[in-house]
XYZ file of C-alpha atoms in Angstrom:
665
model
C -50.279 15.428 -14.435
C -53.711 16.757 -13.440
C -54.656 19.415 -15.898
C -57.431 22.013 -15.405
C -59.663 22.765 -18.363
C -59.712 25.844 -20.586
C -62.516 27.620 -18.739
C -61.012 26.925 -15.305
C -57.696 28.385 -16.480
C -59.472 31.442 -17.906
C -61.229 32.044 -14.594
C -57.955 31.552 -12.727
C -56.231 34.137 -14.956
C -58.957 36.675 -14.166
C -58.574 36.005 -10.440
C -54.819 36.448 -10.759
C -55.379 39.845 -12.372
C -57.480 40.972 -9.417
C -54.901 39.609 -6.990
C -52.072 41.421 -8.757
C -53.925 44.729 -8.607
C -54.419 44.229 -4.867
C -50.734 43.354 -4.348
C -49.694 46.327 -6.464
C -51.786 48.685 -4.329
C -50.295 47.107 -1.212
C -46.771 47.663 -2.561
C -47.651 51.275 -3.411
C -48.871 51.806 0.149
C -45.679 50.410 1.700
C -43.408 52.345 -0.670
C -45.348 55.547 0.054
C -44.967 55.019 3.796
C -41.229 54.344 3.354
C -40.713 57.534 1.332
C -42.784 59.496 3.834
C -40.509 58.177 6.588
C -37.507 59.591 4.713
C -39.361 62.879 4.263
C -40.204 62.909 7.952
C -36.561 62.771 9.026
C -35.530 65.363 6.422
C -38.196 67.915 7.462
C -38.503 66.986 11.114
C -36.840 70.159 12.439
C -39.133 72.269 10.270
C -42.190 70.529 11.710
C -41.335 71.147 15.349
C -40.645 67.485 16.103
C -44.114 66.114 15.365
C -44.683 62.403 15.817
C -44.664 60.472 12.524
C -48.409 59.751 12.499
C -49.105 63.459 13.076
C -46.537 64.447 10.438
C -48.341 62.254 7.871
C -51.415 64.479 8.237
C -49.413 67.706 7.980
C -48.909 69.607 4.732
C -45.444 68.084 4.310
C -46.735 64.548 4.846
C -49.754 64.808 2.590
C -47.741 66.448 -0.183
C -45.076 63.732 0.024
C -47.628 60.897 -0.039
C -49.586 62.371 -2.945
C -46.391 62.966 -4.926
C -45.157 59.398 -4.434
C -48.492 57.849 -5.410
C -48.749 60.153 -8.430
C -45.250 59.200 -9.610
C -45.913 55.463 -9.280
C -49.265 55.693 -11.038
C -47.750 57.907 -13.732
C -44.932 55.420 -14.326
C -47.375 52.537 -14.688
C -49.753 54.578 -16.829
C -47.001 55.643 -19.237
C -45.864 52.051 -19.734
C -49.495 50.886 -19.984
C -50.139 53.400 -22.782
C -46.840 52.459 -24.424
C -47.939 48.820 -24.518
C -51.448 49.628 -25.760
C -50.272 48.524 -29.206
C -50.459 44.956 -27.926
C -48.177 42.162 -29.014
C -46.613 44.076 -31.911
C -45.436 46.807 -29.542
C -43.890 44.298 -27.148
C -42.078 42.553 -30.021
C -40.650 45.849 -31.276
C -39.666 46.815 -27.737
C -37.226 43.889 -27.610
C -35.931 44.483 -31.152
C -37.593 41.466 -32.789
C -37.999 41.270 -36.584
C -41.250 40.076 -38.208
C -40.852 36.845 -40.169
C -41.967 37.108 -43.775
C -44.852 34.621 -44.237
C -43.301 33.596 -47.556
C -39.801 33.270 -46.095
C -37.335 30.991 -47.849
C -35.185 30.476 -44.748
C -35.526 26.796 -43.831
C -35.492 27.384 -40.063
C -38.086 30.150 -40.252
C -40.169 28.019 -42.604
C -40.037 25.168 -40.086
C -41.330 27.458 -37.353
C -44.122 28.838 -39.542
C -45.276 25.349 -40.555
C -45.457 24.250 -36.914
C -47.365 27.371 -35.859
C -49.819 27.100 -38.762
C -50.465 23.423 -38.038
C -51.164 24.159 -34.390
C -53.359 27.194 -35.131
C -55.576 25.287 -37.565
C -55.743 22.251 -35.279
C -56.835 24.426 -32.347
C -59.185 26.763 -34.222
C -57.392 30.081 -33.582
C -55.943 32.641 -35.963
C -52.295 32.188 -36.881
C -50.277 34.536 -34.623
C -47.822 37.000 -36.117
C -44.283 35.584 -35.917
C -41.131 37.490 -34.908
C -37.523 36.415 -34.482
C -34.790 37.995 -32.329
C -31.904 37.678 -34.776
C -29.096 38.547 -32.369
C -30.157 36.240 -29.538
C -28.279 32.922 -29.504
C -30.027 31.670 -26.351
C -33.051 29.376 -26.616
C -36.223 31.207 -25.659
C -39.665 32.326 -26.843
C -42.719 34.214 -25.646
C -46.181 35.306 -26.784
C -47.652 38.750 -26.231
C -50.973 40.479 -26.802
C -54.302 41.159 -25.174
C -56.488 38.732 -27.126
C -55.795 35.519 -29.097
C -56.863 37.276 -32.285
C -53.973 39.751 -32.158
C -51.332 37.618 -30.463
C -47.718 37.586 -31.619
C -45.114 34.906 -31.003
C -41.468 35.904 -30.613
C -38.734 33.268 -30.895
C -34.979 33.688 -30.556
C -32.635 32.792 -33.398
C -31.064 30.214 -31.094
C -34.401 28.449 -30.646
C -35.164 27.988 -34.341
C -31.620 26.928 -35.221
C -30.696 24.713 -32.254
C -33.971 22.879 -31.605
C -35.212 19.917 -33.590
C -38.700 20.001 -35.064
C -40.147 17.990 -32.167
C -38.479 20.260 -29.610
C -39.606 23.420 -31.380
C -43.110 22.003 -31.586
C -43.047 21.467 -27.815
C -42.046 25.115 -27.280
C -44.742 26.364 -29.668
C -47.388 24.235 -27.921
C -46.247 25.681 -24.574
C -46.735 29.204 -25.925
C -50.122 28.341 -27.430
C -51.196 27.315 -23.943
C -50.440 30.862 -22.763
C -52.592 32.201 -25.633
C -55.523 29.990 -24.629
C -55.252 30.612 -20.899
C -55.350 34.417 -20.940
C -51.798 34.607 -19.589
C -50.754 37.173 -22.219
C -52.897 39.963 -20.776
C -51.585 39.229 -17.301
C -48.000 39.347 -18.562
C -48.371 42.730 -20.244
C -50.116 44.192 -17.210
C -47.308 42.931 -14.988
C -44.771 44.873 -17.071
C -46.779 48.070 -16.616
C -47.315 47.621 -12.867
C -43.638 46.925 -12.235
C -42.690 50.010 -14.265
C -44.563 52.200 -11.774
C -42.835 50.669 -8.769
C -39.503 51.069 -10.549
C -40.172 54.794 -11.037
C -39.199 55.671 -7.434
C -35.879 53.840 -7.758
C -35.162 55.567 -11.075
C -35.806 58.985 -9.533
C -33.544 58.095 -6.632
C -30.798 57.022 -9.040
C -31.162 60.282 -10.966
C -30.889 62.393 -7.800
C -27.873 60.375 -6.666
C -26.052 60.899 -9.975
C -27.059 64.564 -10.102
C -25.716 65.275 -6.625
C -22.446 63.493 -7.404
C -21.984 65.356 -10.690
C -22.923 68.767 -9.272
C -20.807 68.170 -6.170
C -17.730 67.899 -8.374
C -18.735 71.084 -10.199
C -19.375 73.312 -7.151
C -16.589 71.963 -4.939
C -16.518 73.542 -1.482
C -19.384 75.970 -1.925
C -22.198 76.962 0.349
C -24.370 74.480 -1.515
C -22.327 71.545 -0.231
C -24.836 70.658 2.462
C -27.735 70.882 -0.004
C -25.922 68.598 -2.424
C -25.208 66.099 0.344
C -28.863 66.166 1.420
C -29.980 65.598 -2.172
C -27.552 62.685 -2.423
C -28.857 61.128 0.780
C -32.459 61.534 -0.347
C -31.547 60.063 -3.739
C -29.836 57.092 -2.100
C -32.842 56.507 0.170
C -35.283 56.642 -2.756
C -33.005 54.379 -4.791
C -32.981 51.762 -2.044
C -36.715 52.065 -1.388
C -37.517 51.814 -5.096
C -35.487 48.685 -5.611
C -36.771 47.069 -2.451
C -40.203 47.583 -4.024
C -38.959 46.009 -7.238
C -37.613 43.048 -5.268
C -41.031 42.328 -3.807
C -42.674 43.024 -7.153
C -40.496 40.419 -8.822
C -41.187 38.053 -5.942
C -44.915 38.337 -6.669
C -44.218 38.046 -10.384
C -42.214 34.862 -9.892
C -44.798 33.232 -7.634
C -47.585 33.746 -10.185
C -45.448 32.821 -13.192
C -44.110 29.532 -11.821
C -47.531 27.971 -11.496
C -48.518 29.074 -15.008
C -45.314 27.697 -16.510
C -45.955 24.260 -15.038
C -49.495 24.307 -16.448
C -48.178 25.355 -19.867
C -45.637 22.507 -19.822
C -48.450 20.050 -19.087
C -50.537 21.567 -21.905
C -47.629 21.181 -24.321
C -47.486 17.439 -23.620
C -51.263 17.197 -23.943
C -51.246 19.021 -27.298
C -48.297 17.223 -28.904
C -48.546 13.835 -27.142
C -44.755 13.873 -27.223
C -43.188 14.556 -23.800
C -39.672 14.229 -25.242
C -40.238 17.300 -27.424
C -40.635 19.915 -24.721
C -38.363 17.990 -22.336
C -35.583 18.046 -24.952
C -36.025 21.801 -25.431
C -35.793 22.373 -21.678
C -32.734 20.142 -21.474
C -30.976 22.207 -24.165
C -31.859 25.420 -22.328
C -30.296 23.933 -19.219
C -27.091 23.244 -21.168
C -26.902 26.327 -23.392
C -28.994 28.938 -21.598
C -31.896 31.095 -22.704
C -30.839 34.537 -21.531
C -31.684 37.575 -23.671
C -28.408 39.496 -23.877
C -29.182 42.099 -26.549
C -32.176 43.853 -24.979
C -32.384 46.032 -21.881
C -35.878 44.655 -21.224
C -34.750 41.117 -20.414
C -35.716 41.356 -16.733
C -39.078 42.958 -17.624
C -39.812 40.050 -19.965
C -38.650 37.303 -17.598
C -42.125 36.146 -16.606
C -43.265 36.000 -20.254
C -40.544 33.756 -21.654
C -40.308 29.991 -22.081
C -37.211 29.964 -19.858
C -35.374 32.462 -17.661
C -34.412 35.489 -19.788
C -32.359 37.483 -17.253
C -29.594 36.684 -14.805
C -30.401 37.752 -11.271
C -29.354 37.103 -7.723
C -31.576 35.230 -5.297
C -32.749 33.053 -8.184
C -34.410 30.608 -5.818
C -36.763 33.411 -4.801
C -36.957 35.628 -7.887
C -36.819 33.080 -10.724
C -40.000 33.295 -12.774
C -39.734 29.632 -13.742
C -39.243 26.458 -11.706
C -35.783 24.869 -12.003
C -35.202 23.095 -15.326
C -34.689 19.713 -13.636
C -37.970 20.071 -11.764
C -39.872 20.999 -14.947
C -38.460 18.018 -16.876
C -39.249 15.509 -14.135
C -42.762 16.967 -13.789
C -43.321 16.247 -17.485
C -42.469 12.587 -17.010
C -40.676 10.920 -14.062
C -37.268 9.640 -15.087
C -37.159 11.792 -18.237
C -34.194 13.822 -16.993
C -32.117 10.695 -16.402
C -32.843 9.472 -19.928
C -31.924 12.809 -21.479
C -28.695 12.951 -19.552
C -27.754 9.496 -20.772
C -28.049 10.604 -24.386
C -27.312 14.200 -25.208
C -29.075 13.864 -28.502
C -32.239 11.971 -29.319
C -31.534 8.747 -31.232
C -35.133 7.923 -32.019
C -36.418 9.337 -35.315
C -38.495 12.463 -34.782
C -41.163 11.181 -37.174
C -41.707 8.104 -34.995
C -42.060 10.227 -31.907
C -44.415 12.650 -33.572
C -46.621 10.125 -35.314
C -46.504 7.557 -32.530
C -45.101 4.935 -34.886
C -47.848 5.341 -37.474
C -47.097 5.798 -41.113
C -46.140 9.288 -42.136
C -48.388 11.189 -44.536
C -47.781 10.400 -48.152
C -44.946 12.499 -49.455
C -45.171 14.445 -52.633
C -48.934 14.920 -52.613
C -49.653 17.857 -54.834
C -52.705 19.957 -55.547
C -56.028 19.486 -53.788
C -57.579 16.938 -56.094
C -59.398 14.388 -53.966
C -58.435 16.145 -50.741
C -61.999 17.069 -49.886
C -62.939 13.390 -49.681
C -59.875 12.536 -47.572
C -60.288 15.424 -45.172
C -64.043 15.595 -45.007
C -64.442 11.791 -44.656
C -68.194 11.395 -45.135
C -70.490 10.671 -42.248
C -73.603 11.455 -44.227
C -72.425 9.776 -47.413
C -72.183 13.114 -49.230
C -68.568 14.107 -49.818
C -67.743 17.661 -48.903
C -70.961 18.268 -46.991
C -69.890 17.358 -43.473
C -67.729 19.105 -40.929
C -64.052 19.585 -41.816
C -63.258 16.697 -39.502
C -65.379 13.592 -39.455
C -65.111 9.969 -38.489
C -64.038 7.428 -41.049
C -67.013 5.587 -42.582
C -65.998 2.164 -41.315
C -66.184 3.253 -37.666
C -69.370 3.255 -35.648
C -70.484 6.795 -34.969
C -70.134 7.587 -31.291
C -70.962 10.836 -29.534
C -67.891 13.028 -29.139
C -66.681 13.902 -25.697
C -68.146 17.075 -24.288
C -67.580 19.985 -26.643
C -66.428 22.206 -23.787
C -63.591 19.750 -23.080
C -62.287 20.329 -26.604
C -62.162 24.134 -26.297
C -58.607 25.423 -26.004
C -57.083 22.026 -26.825
C -55.564 20.139 -29.734
C -56.446 16.503 -30.407
C -54.989 13.857 -32.691
C -57.805 14.076 -35.239
C -57.699 17.855 -35.553
C -53.918 17.786 -35.851
C -54.081 15.137 -38.588
C -56.599 17.333 -40.373
C -54.289 20.364 -40.117
C -51.307 18.415 -41.450
C -53.174 17.054 -44.461
C -54.863 20.361 -45.148
C -51.547 22.239 -45.311
C -49.748 19.516 -47.262
C -52.348 19.429 -50.007
C -53.104 23.130 -50.197
C -51.965 24.406 -53.641
C -48.731 26.390 -53.279
C -50.013 29.348 -55.303
C -53.210 29.531 -53.238
C -51.299 29.306 -49.955
C -48.754 31.957 -50.940
C -51.525 34.388 -51.870
C -52.913 34.142 -48.336
C -49.643 35.564 -47.027
C -50.158 38.885 -48.858
C -52.563 41.676 -47.951
C -54.119 41.718 -51.418
C -54.452 37.925 -51.589
C -55.978 37.656 -48.098
C -58.461 40.402 -48.951
C -59.476 38.741 -52.207
C -59.969 35.464 -50.309
C -62.727 37.121 -48.255
C -64.449 38.235 -51.462
C -63.916 34.882 -53.183
C -65.545 32.941 -50.340
C -68.707 35.032 -50.778
C -69.041 34.659 -54.550
C -67.489 31.242 -55.262
C -70.886 29.517 -55.659
C -72.320 32.154 -58.028
C -72.354 31.994 -61.847
C -69.651 34.046 -63.551
C -71.964 36.942 -64.602
C -73.218 37.337 -61.035
C -69.671 37.242 -59.681
C -68.756 40.156 -61.942
C -71.907 42.027 -60.973
C -71.181 41.668 -57.238
C -67.529 42.665 -57.580
C -68.551 45.825 -59.448
C -70.163 46.988 -56.199
C -66.731 47.386 -54.627
C -64.964 50.767 -54.911
C -61.609 50.896 -56.666
C -58.633 50.497 -54.339
C -55.051 49.283 -54.911
C -55.388 46.580 -52.247
C -59.061 46.297 -51.285
C -60.624 46.697 -54.702
C -61.571 43.760 -56.901
C -58.506 42.154 -58.474
C -59.629 39.671 -61.161
C -56.155 38.200 -61.698
C -55.933 37.104 -58.044
C -59.537 35.929 -57.923
C -58.883 33.699 -60.934
C -56.278 31.874 -58.849
C -58.384 31.679 -55.688
C -61.840 30.734 -56.975
C -60.927 27.400 -58.647
C -59.058 26.255 -55.534
C -61.974 27.194 -53.285
C -64.365 25.119 -55.396
C -62.021 22.134 -55.218
C -61.401 22.473 -51.491
C -65.083 22.588 -50.668
C -66.998 24.933 -48.387
C -66.219 22.927 -45.246
C -62.651 24.185 -44.927
C -63.143 27.886 -45.492
C -62.404 28.813 -41.900
C -58.941 27.160 -41.832
C -58.051 29.126 -44.977
C -59.248 32.309 -43.289
C -57.121 31.540 -40.221
C -54.068 31.268 -42.473
C -54.875 34.670 -43.958
C -55.272 36.485 -40.630
C -51.606 37.596 -40.231
C -51.839 39.368 -43.602
C -55.240 40.883 -42.786
C -53.870 42.236 -39.494
C -51.276 44.182 -41.492
C -54.032 46.350 -42.980
C -54.188 49.922 -41.675
C -57.197 50.789 -39.471
C -58.848 52.615 -42.397
C -58.222 49.633 -44.674
C -59.664 47.221 -42.111
C -62.817 49.316 -41.897
C -63.106 49.423 -45.688
C -62.633 45.637 -45.931
C -65.455 45.016 -43.457
C -67.638 47.491 -45.367
C -66.889 45.769 -48.692
C -67.708 42.340 -47.248
C -71.002 43.683 -45.889
C -71.838 45.078 -49.361
C -71.327 41.657 -50.951
C -73.398 39.988 -48.234
C -76.269 42.466 -48.597
C -76.339 42.287 -52.412
C -78.983 39.519 -52.520
C -81.002 40.820 -49.533
C -80.426 37.638 -47.522
C -77.754 36.520 -45.073
C -76.588 32.915 -44.828
C -74.997 31.443 -41.717
C -71.583 31.482 -43.353
C -71.987 35.124 -44.351
C -72.924 35.979 -40.782
C -69.977 33.939 -39.494
C -67.553 35.691 -41.869
C -68.729 39.234 -41.116
C -68.789 38.518 -37.372
C -65.307 36.973 -37.519
C -63.835 39.970 -39.348
C -65.556 42.473 -37.049
C -64.394 40.585 -33.948
C -60.761 40.327 -35.050
C -60.227 43.384 -37.262
C -62.690 45.919 -35.871
C -61.944 48.881 -33.629
C -62.369 46.762 -30.496
C -60.424 43.732 -31.746
C -57.855 43.995 -28.951
C -60.408 44.786 -26.245
C -60.864 42.223 -23.514
C -64.555 41.585 -22.885
C -65.251 42.103 -19.166
C -67.395 39.751 -17.104
C -70.881 41.266 -16.863
C -72.989 38.319 -15.728
C -72.358 35.696 -13.049
C -75.567 33.766 -13.554
C -77.708 32.663 -16.499
C -80.808 34.562 -15.397
C -79.932 37.941 -17.029
C -79.112 36.239 -20.370
C -82.078 33.873 -20.645
C -83.535 35.709 -23.686
C -80.163 35.368 -25.430
C -80.020 31.656 -24.554
C -83.539 31.158 -25.887
C -82.595 32.723 -29.231
C -79.339 30.828 -29.613
C -80.673 27.400 -28.671
C -83.815 27.872 -30.762
C -81.616 28.396 -33.798
C -79.304 25.493 -32.885
C -82.267 23.136 -32.326
C -83.760 24.023 -35.696
C -80.398 23.584 -37.403
C -80.044 20.106 -35.877
C -83.560 18.881 -36.627
C -85.633 18.087 -39.690
C -89.106 18.622 -38.257
C -90.914 21.012 -35.937
C -91.576 18.339 -33.331
C -87.927 17.231 -33.297
C -86.806 20.846 -32.989
C -89.087 21.438 -29.998
C -87.891 18.277 -28.276
C -84.238 19.081 -28.906
C -84.745 22.661 -27.730
C -86.285 21.477 -24.436
C -83.368 19.109 -23.896
C -80.832 21.895 -24.525
C -82.632 24.412 -22.288
C -83.194 21.960 -19.428
C -79.820 22.689 -17.872
C -80.525 26.417 -17.600
C -84.082 26.462 -16.256
C -85.692 25.420 -12.996
C -88.209 22.628 -13.424
C -90.935 24.714 -11.749
C -90.358 27.642 -14.114
C -90.894 25.582 -17.247
C -89.152 26.052 -20.570
C -90.055 28.917 -22.891
C -91.245 27.706 -26.312
C -88.853 27.390 -29.211
C -88.795 30.562 -31.298
C -90.238 30.310 -34.783
C -87.666 32.690 -36.223
C -84.327 34.113 -35.086
C -82.941 36.944 -37.175
C -79.233 37.349 -37.781
C -79.274 40.586 -35.805
C -80.884 38.841 -32.848
C -78.289 36.076 -33.013
C -75.446 38.600 -33.050
C -76.910 40.429 -30.038
C -77.402 37.120 -28.211
C -73.785 36.074 -28.716
C -72.554 39.480 -27.559
C -74.561 39.112 -24.348
C -73.394 35.525 -23.752
C -69.761 36.522 -24.153
C -70.188 38.659 -21.038
C -70.740 35.574 -18.875
C -68.183 34.387 -16.368
C -65.816 31.833 -17.989
C -67.110 29.031 -15.767
C -70.660 29.530 -17.106
C -69.732 29.207 -20.780
C -69.019 25.423 -20.963
C -72.692 24.518 -20.478
C -73.663 26.729 -23.432
C -71.009 25.190 -25.683
C -72.162 21.700 -24.666
C -75.831 22.550 -25.269
C -75.002 23.804 -28.775
C -72.903 20.707 -29.418
C -75.748 18.481 -28.268
C -78.040 20.096 -30.853
C -75.768 19.684 -33.855
C -74.628 16.122 -33.066
C -78.016 14.687 -32.079
C -78.403 13.009 -35.481
C -74.821 11.670 -35.539
C -73.585 13.988 -38.277
C -72.355 17.547 -38.605
C -73.395 19.359 -41.744
C -71.321 22.241 -43.067
C -73.910 24.819 -42.003
C -73.963 23.313 -38.495
C -70.176 23.407 -38.292
C -70.081 27.045 -39.395
C -72.763 27.919 -36.849
C -70.782 26.177 -34.110
C -67.626 28.013 -35.155
C -69.535 31.305 -35.071
C -70.766 30.636 -31.534
C -67.324 29.568 -30.289
C -65.514 32.480 -31.928
C -67.929 35.139 -30.636
C -67.685 33.696 -27.109
C -63.851 33.682 -27.239
C -63.716 29.877 -27.062
C -61.116 28.519 -29.526
C -62.735 25.452 -31.069
C -60.710 22.821 -32.964
C -62.195 21.231 -36.105
C -65.169 19.203 -34.980
C -64.893 15.455 -34.426
C -68.014 13.302 -34.296
């Protein structure tokens, strides 16, 4: 199936947001006119029989129109504010329970392992996991405004009834929504539909009130007033739900296309079409409806499968028919699944493509750095976290921008081996707030002699969670030295769910403490810049803020490009002449030949780099791939990726909201 790239899907999601706002305003206009028509007939005698278009400009008409618009906007605004908490708020809205990272439940553990593998392989933070304990249907969804604060909600039926391959297919489908910017669109849809629903809710209230009061007053003089209120309530009720009908029609049309793209992404990520196809087949047999929450219809467009029963499903269904989705994954797949209700081929064979499974029982991390970091330069532990095996000829990787927002076989193998060989004590500490915090400190002092470590830690103020905790550091520091500095970011990604549990004041204090440790020696390394930038981007006050598009051409950001590519060219070269040549090659795609290329900068400060990345993140999504490719060209020119180059590339990708898998060269 043809599959658009990450940046094309990001741009498409932004266009869909603009389209939805336009359609919402159109729906508001039609609903307002419909309510005004009701008001016109109710007040016609009081307005001396004015024509409708004249009545609209009268006091009655203007007051009615303003009131309707205000109610719709108020309804949407209230739900928008209610959902400002992001993914956590949506999960709580449907009654989901957070999964303990250190859970001992085998099904929950299976889900967490799959999610962690996929997060590390794709270069994003591990999303917070929730389970809907009372839901026996098979379903799942992701929610949030940015990938850094995304949550994944899975029903109890999904984790207990799906095999590992099938659950992996569902998780990969949801990761596609994280990459593509669909989450923001989904949350905004809930808010917009809430405003349209407001008119119908008011109509229902008036209808019930008139019925109740009519029984109370009986045959009183207010009988006609009660009847009029009932008629108005009925009219508003009908108008409101006609608006909802068209709102859901729009919702379904947008969602169907995105679901097909997410299915295709799931196959691309897992390379196992039978995984997601099997999950869809089980939904077709057992259903995926959410029966224990009143928000099932609101969440319909967010879920893996249909979450609410509704009439006119051919029009209002947010997902294509199950049979159509399965056959789109692979022609003839549905017939094969029907012929065998359960998969008879071992899941390991499907997952590993017939290759040997990883060695069971591997313990500790002794020797893992050599296995994972497979030397390209001949120096173990000094290359990128993912490198070619030494017996293969080094070939240039495919374009770096093609890897953004994807998962490949090499990065997935890296994630599997990394998690298998990570010491249990070390891994469990990353699931706690205190352990995740101490990891940040440990990564900054692990290379220092013991006296200097103590001196740096004494700079931190006492705090029950964020203060220095020597007992935890004693467990983290030895493991970090054994792992090697090339896999610090994957460890940090594992720790992100625990770090997100810190209160806003604690997050601010953590960032302050990290900055104190960085500033202690009056110099900032690339890793220190990457760490502080990562924490500020994902834990700062604006962590959940979506960066708007500010620039639609490279011209306004040329100074930022000059700074970034000067630094990348110097990092990828060993001499001044090589750096200048590499810089000209990288800048060639952004400059007109007649304008010439500005000279490579002699020095780029960390502050200048941070400002440059902030400016570049404001580019349109379709302009970012060329920058990622130019940076990739610089660091792979010599056929190897040093640790400092990898960390610089990860910094660039993270600050530009481009999830980058472990580098393959």
